[in-house]
Coordinates of N, CA and C in Angstrom, one line a residue:
M198 N -14.8 51.8 14.2 CA -13.9 50.7 14.6 C -14.7 49.4 14.7
I199 N -15.8 49.4 15.3 CA -16.6 48.2 15.4 C -17.1 47.7 14.1
K200 N -17.4 48.7 13.2 CA -17.8 48.3 11.8 C -16.7 47.5 11.1
Y201 N -15.4 48.0 11.2 CA -14.3 47.3 10.6 C -14.0 45.9 11.2
F202 N -14.2 45.8 12.5 CA -14.0 44.5 13.2 C -15.1 43.6 12.7
F203 N -16.3 44.0 12.6 CA -17.4 43.2 12.1 C -17.1 42.7 10.6
L204 N -16.7 43.6 9.8 CA -16.4 43.3 8.4 C -15.2 42.3 8.3
F205 N -14.2 42.5 9.1 CA -13.1 41.5 9.2 C -13.5 40.2 9.6
S206 N -14.3 40.1 10.7 CA -14.9 38.9 11.2 C -15.7 38.1 10.1
L207 N -16.5 38.9 9.5 CA -17.4 38.3 8.4 C -16.5 37.8 7.3
A208 N -15.5 38.5 6.9 CA -14.6 38.0 5.8 C -13.9 36.7 6.2
L209 N -13.5 36.6 7.5 CA -12.9 35.3 8.0 C -13.9 34.2 7.9
L210 N -15.1 34.4 8.3 CA -16.2 33.4 8.2 C -16.5 32.9 6.8
L211 N -16.4 33.9 5.9 CA -16.8 33.5 4.5 C -15.6 32.9 3.7
K212 N -14.4 33.1 4.3 CA -13.3 32.6 3.6 C -13.4 31.0 3.5
E213 N -13.2 30.5 2.3 CA -13.4 29.1 2.1 C -12.1 28.4 2.5
A214 N -12.2 27.3 3.2 CA -11.0 26.5 3.6 C -10.3 25.9 2.3
K215 N -9.0 25.9 2.3 CA -8.2 25.4 1.2 C -7.6 24.1 1.5
S216 N -7.7 23.6 2.7 CA -7.1 22.3 3.1 C -8.0 21.7 4.2
Q217 N -7.8 20.4 4.4 CA -8.5 19.8 5.5 C -7.8 18.4 5.7
D218 N -8.0 17.9 6.9 CA -7.4 16.6 7.2 C -8.0 15.5 6.3
L219 N -7.2 14.6 5.8 CA -7.6 13.4 5.1 C -7.6 12.2 6.0
V220 N -8.7 11.5 6.1 CA -8.7 10.2 6.9 C -8.3 9.1 6.0
L221 N -7.3 8.3 6.4 CA -6.8 7.2 5.6 C -7.1 5.9 6.5
E222 N -7.9 5.0 6.0 CA -8.2 3.8 6.7 C -7.6 2.6 5.9
I223 N -6.8 1.8 6.6 CA -6.0 0.7 6.0 C -6.6 -0.6 6.6
E224 N -6.9 -1.5 5.8 CA -7.6 -2.7 6.2 C -6.8 -3.9 5.7
G225 N -6.9 -5.0 6.4 CA -6.2 -6.3 6.0 C -4.8 -6.4 6.3
I226 N -4.3 -5.7 7.4 CA -2.9 -5.8 7.8 C -2.6 -7.1 8.5
K227 N -1.7 -7.9 8.0 CA -1.3 -9.1 8.6 C 0.1 -9.5 8.2
P228 N 0.9 -9.9 9.1 CA 0.7 -10.1 10.5 C 0.7 -8.7 11.2
I229 N 0.3 -8.7 12.5 CA 0.3 -7.4 13.2 C 1.6 -7.2 13.8
K230 N 2.6 -6.8 13.0 CA 3.9 -6.4 13.4 C 4.5 -5.5 12.4
G231 N 5.7 -4.9 12.6 CA 6.3 -4.0 11.7 C 5.6 -2.7 11.7
E232 N 5.7 -2.0 10.5 CA 5.1 -0.7 10.4 C 4.6 -0.5 8.9
V233 N 3.6 0.3 8.8 CA 3.0 0.6 7.5 C 3.6 2.0 7.1
L234 N 4.3 2.0 6.0 CA 4.9 3.3 5.5 C 4.0 3.8 4.3
I235 N 3.7 5.1 4.4 CA 2.7 5.7 3.5 C 3.4 6.8 2.8
A236 N 3.1 6.9 1.4 CA 3.7 8.0 0.6 C 2.5 8.6 -0.2
I237 N 2.5 9.9 -0.1 CA 1.4 10.7 -0.8 C 2.1 11.4 -2.0
F238 N 1.5 11.2 -3.2 CA 2.1 11.8 -4.4 C 1.0 12.7 -5.0
N239 N 1.6 13.8 -5.6 CA 0.7 14.8 -6.3 C 1.0 14.8 -7.8
N240 N 1.9 13.9 -8.2 CA 2.1 13.7 -9.7 C 2.7 12.3 -9.9
E241 N 2.8 11.9 -11.1 CA 3.1 10.5 -11.5 C 4.5 10.2 -11.2
E242 N 5.4 11.1 -11.1 CA 6.8 10.8 -11.0 C 7.1 10.1 -9.6
G243 N 7.7 8.9 -9.7 CA 8.0 8.1 -8.6 C 6.9 7.2 -8.0
F244 N 5.7 7.4 -8.5 CA 4.6 6.5 -8.0 C 4.8 5.1 -8.6
P245 N 4.6 4.1 -7.8 CA 4.1 4.1 -6.4 C 5.1 4.0 -5.3
F246 N 6.4 3.5 -5.6 CA 7.2 3.2 -4.4 C 8.5 4.0 -4.4
L247 N 8.7 5.0 -5.2 CA 9.9 5.8 -5.1 C 9.6 7.0 -4.1
T248 N 9.7 6.7 -2.8 CA 9.2 7.6 -1.8 C 9.9 9.0 -1.8
S249 N 11.1 9.1 -2.4 CA 11.8 10.3 -2.4 C 11.1 11.4 -3.2
K250 N 10.2 10.9 -4.1 CA 9.4 11.8 -5.0 C 8.0 12.1 -4.3
A251 N 7.7 11.6 -3.2 CA 6.4 11.8 -2.6 C 6.4 13.2 -1.9
I252 N 5.2 13.8 -1.8 CA 5.1 15.1 -1.1 C 5.0 15.0 0.4
Q253 N 4.6 13.8 0.8 CA 4.5 13.6 2.3 C 4.7 12.1 2.6
L254 N 5.4 11.8 3.6 CA 5.6 10.5 4.1 C 5.1 10.3 5.5
L255 N 4.4 9.2 5.8 CA 3.8 9.0 7.1 C 4.1 7.5 7.5
K256 N 4.0 7.2 8.8 CA 4.2 5.9 9.3 C 3.1 5.5 10.3
V257 N 2.6 4.3 10.2 CA 1.6 3.8 11.2 C 2.2 2.5 11.8
I258 N 2.1 2.4 13.1 CA 2.4 1.1 13.7 C 1.1 0.4 14.0
P259 N 0.9 -0.7 13.3 CA -0.4 -1.4 13.4 C -0.5 -2.2 14.7
N260 N -1.7 -2.2 15.3 CA -1.9 -3.0 16.5 C -3.1 -3.9 16.3
Q261 N -3.7 -3.9 15.1 CA -4.7 -4.8 14.7 C -4.8 -4.8 13.2
E262 N -5.7 -5.6 12.6 CA -5.8 -5.7 11.2 C -6.2 -4.4 10.5
K263 N -6.7 -3.5 11.2 CA -7.1 -2.2 10.6 C -6.3 -1.1 11.3
A264 N -6.0 -0.1 10.6 CA -5.3 1.1 11.1 C -5.9 2.3 10.5
Q265 N -5.8 3.4 11.2 CA -6.2 4.7 10.7 C -5.1 5.7 10.8
C266 N -5.0 6.6 9.8 CA -4.0 7.6 9.8 C -4.7 8.9 9.4
I267 N -4.4 10.0 10.1 CA -4.9 11.3 9.7 C -3.8 12.1 9.0
V268 N -4.0 12.5 7.8 CA -3.1 13.3 7.1 C -3.5 14.8 7.4
K269 N -2.8 15.5 8.2 CA -3.1 16.8 8.7 C -3.1 17.9 7.6
A270 N -4.1 18.7 7.5 CA -4.2 19.9 6.7 C -3.7 19.7 5.2
L271 N -4.1 18.6 4.6 CA -3.7 18.4 3.2 C -4.5 19.3 2.3
P272 N -3.8 20.1 1.5 CA -4.5 21.0 0.6 C -5.4 20.2 -0.4
F273 N -6.6 20.8 -0.7 CA -7.5 20.1 -1.6 C -6.8 20.0 -3.0
G274 N -7.1 18.9 -3.6 CA -6.5 18.6 -4.9 C -6.5 17.1 -5.3
R275 N -5.7 16.8 -6.3 CA -5.7 15.4 -6.7 C -4.4 14.7 -6.2
Y276 N -4.6 13.5 -5.7 CA -3.4 12.8 -5.1 C -3.6 11.3 -5.4
A277 N -2.4 10.6 -5.2 CA -2.4 9.1 -5.2 C -1.6 8.7 -4.0
I278 N -2.0 7.7 -3.3 CA -1.3 7.2 -2.1 C -0.8 5.8 -2.4
A279 N 0.4 5.5 -2.0 CA 1.0 4.2 -2.0 C 1.5 3.9 -0.6
L280 N 1.3 2.6 -0.2 CA 1.8 2.2 1.1 C 2.2 0.8 1.1
F281 N 3.1 0.4 2.0 CA 3.5 -1.0 2.2 C 3.8 -1.3 3.6
H282 N 3.6 -2.6 3.9 CA 3.8 -3.1 5.2 C 5.3 -3.5 5.4
D283 N 6.0 -2.7 6.0 CA 7.5 -3.0 6.2 C 7.7 -3.9 7.4
L284 N 7.8 -5.2 7.1 CA 7.9 -6.2 8.2 C 9.2 -6.2 8.8
N285 N 10.3 -5.9 8.0 CA 11.7 -6.1 8.5 C 12.3 -4.7 8.8
A286 N 11.6 -3.6 8.8 CA 12.1 -2.3 9.2 C 13.3 -1.8 8.3
D287 N 13.3 -2.2 7.1 CA 14.4 -1.7 6.2 C 13.9 -0.5 5.3
S288 N 12.7 0.0 5.5 CA 12.2 1.1 4.8 C 12.1 1.0 3.3
K289 N 12.0 -0.3 2.8 CA 11.8 -0.5 1.4 C 10.9 -1.7 1.2
L290 N 10.2 -1.7 0.1 CA 9.3 -2.8 -0.3 C 10.2 -3.9 -0.8
N291 N 10.3 -5.0 -0.1 CA 11.1 -6.1 -0.5 C 10.3 -7.0 -1.6
T292 N 11.1 -7.4 -2.6 CA 10.5 -8.1 -3.7 C 11.3 -9.4 -3.9
N293 N 10.7 -10.3 -4.7 CA 11.4 -11.5 -5.1 C 12.3 -11.3 -6.3
L294 N 12.9 -12.3 -6.9 CA 13.8 -12.1 -8.0 C 13.1 -11.5 -9.2
I295 N 11.8 -11.7 -9.4 CA 11.1 -11.2 -10.6 C 10.3 -9.9 -10.3
G296 N 10.5 -9.4 -9.1 CA 9.9 -8.1 -8.7 C 8.6 -8.1 -8.0
I297 N 8.1 -9.3 -7.7 CA 6.8 -9.4 -7.0 C 7.0 -9.1 -5.5
P298 N 6.2 -8.3 -5.0 CA 6.4 -7.9 -3.6 C 6.3 -9.1 -2.6
K299 N 7.2 -9.1 -1.6 CA 7.2 -10.1 -0.5 C 6.4 -9.5 0.7
E300 N 6.2 -8.2 0.7 CA 5.5 -7.5 1.8 C 4.2 -7.0 1.2
G301 N 3.3 -6.8 2.1 CA 2.0 -6.3 1.7 C 2.1 -4.8 1.2
Y302 N 1.2 -4.5 0.3 CA 1.2 -3.1 -0.2 C -0.2 -2.7 -0.5
G303 N -0.4 -1.4 -0.7 CA -1.8 -0.9 -1.1 C -1.6 0.4 -1.8
V304 N -2.7 0.8 -2.5 CA -2.7 2.1 -3.2 C -4.1 2.6 -3.1
S305 N -4.2 3.9 -3.2 CA -5.6 4.6 -3.2 C -6.4 4.0 -4.3
N306 N -7.7 4.1 -4.0 CA -8.8 3.5 -4.9 C -8.6 2.0 -5.1
N307 N -7.7 1.4 -4.3 CA -7.5 -0.1 -4.4 C -7.2 -0.4 -5.9
A308 N -6.4 0.4 -6.5 CA -6.1 0.2 -8.0 C -4.9 -0.7 -8.2
Y309 N -5.2 -2.0 -8.2 CA -4.2 -3.0 -8.4 C -4.2 -3.5 -9.8
N310 N -3.0 -3.9 -10.3 CA -2.8 -4.5 -11.6 C -2.3 -5.9 -11.3
T311 N -2.6 -6.8 -12.2 CA -2.2 -8.2 -12.0 C -0.7 -8.4 -12.3
F312 N -0.2 -7.9 -13.4 CA 1.1 -8.2 -13.8 C 2.1 -7.0 -13.8
S313 N 1.7 -5.9 -13.2 CA 2.6 -4.7 -13.1 C 2.2 -3.9 -11.9
A314 N 3.0 -2.9 -11.6 CA 2.8 -2.0 -10.5 C 1.5 -1.2 -10.8
P315 N 0.8 -0.8 -9.7 CA -0.4 0.1 -9.9 C 0.0 1.3 -10.6
R316 N -1.0 1.8 -11.4 CA -0.7 3.0 -12.2 C -1.3 4.3 -11.5
Y317 N -0.6 5.3 -11.6 CA -0.9 6.6 -11.0 C -2.3 7.0 -11.3
K318 N -2.6 7.0 -12.6 CA -4.0 7.5 -13.0 C -5.1 6.7 -12.4
D319 N -4.9 5.4 -12.1 CA -5.9 4.6 -11.5 C -6.0 4.8 -10.0
A320 N -4.9 5.2 -9.4 CA -4.9 5.5 -8.0 C -5.3 6.9 -7.6
L321 N -5.4 7.8 -8.6 CA -5.7 9.2 -8.4 C -7.1 9.4 -7.8
F322 N -7.1 10.3 -6.8 CA -8.4 10.6 -6.2 C -8.5 12.1 -5.9
E323 N -9.6 12.6 -5.8 CA -9.8 14.1 -5.5 C -10.0 14.2 -4.0
H324 N -9.1 14.9 -3.3 CA -9.2 15.3 -1.9 C -10.1 16.5 -1.8
K325 N -11.2 16.4 -1.2 CA -12.2 17.5 -1.0 C -12.7 17.4 0.5
P326 N -13.5 18.3 0.9 CA -14.0 18.3 2.3 C -14.5 16.9 2.7
N327 N -14.2 16.5 3.9 CA -14.6 15.2 4.5 C -14.1 14.0 3.7
S328 N -13.0 14.0 3.1 CA -12.5 12.9 2.3 C -12.0 11.7 3.3
I329 N -12.3 10.5 2.8 CA -11.8 9.3 3.5 C -11.3 8.4 2.4
Q330 N -10.1 7.9 2.5 CA -9.6 6.9 1.6 C -9.4 5.6 2.3
R331 N -10.1 4.5 1.8 CA -10.0 3.2 2.4 C -9.1 2.4 1.5
I332 N -8.0 1.8 2.0 CA -7.1 1.0 1.3 C -7.0 -0.4 1.9
N333 N -7.2 -1.4 1.0 CA -7.0 -2.8 1.4 C -5.6 -3.3 1.1
M334 N -4.9 -3.8 2.1 CA -3.6 -4.4 1.8 C -3.7 -5.6 0.9
K335 N -2.7 -5.7 0.1 CA -2.6 -6.9 -0.8 C -1.3 -7.6 -0.5
Y336 N -1.4 -8.9 -0.2 CA -0.2 -9.7 0.1 C 0.0 -10.7 -0.9

């Protein structure tokens, strides 16, 4: 019996983790009001701002220009993150008449394009042990 318990315990120790928390650090939040809405995508469909296609949605209430969010037990793999600073609490990224955002936004890898929305392939990152994603808000 002790032998089986020992083998079972050893198997648990040797089992490799398949997920881990992802630390998300958001910088350049201004003004310090509203909320930052975060969408995590595991494929290109819907990226960056069709949040109904995201695999996980999170919200951070900023109290300074930097905020941190912990994505709990995210399976290892490839992801892209899009977020925006929802100043008026309408849960959507407000834009002007030609589609330029009126509210701050950000994407993983800080993959911004000058004349179009960020591309999924540019924002794609590999989540592995001890991952940290730092995203700078763009206004």
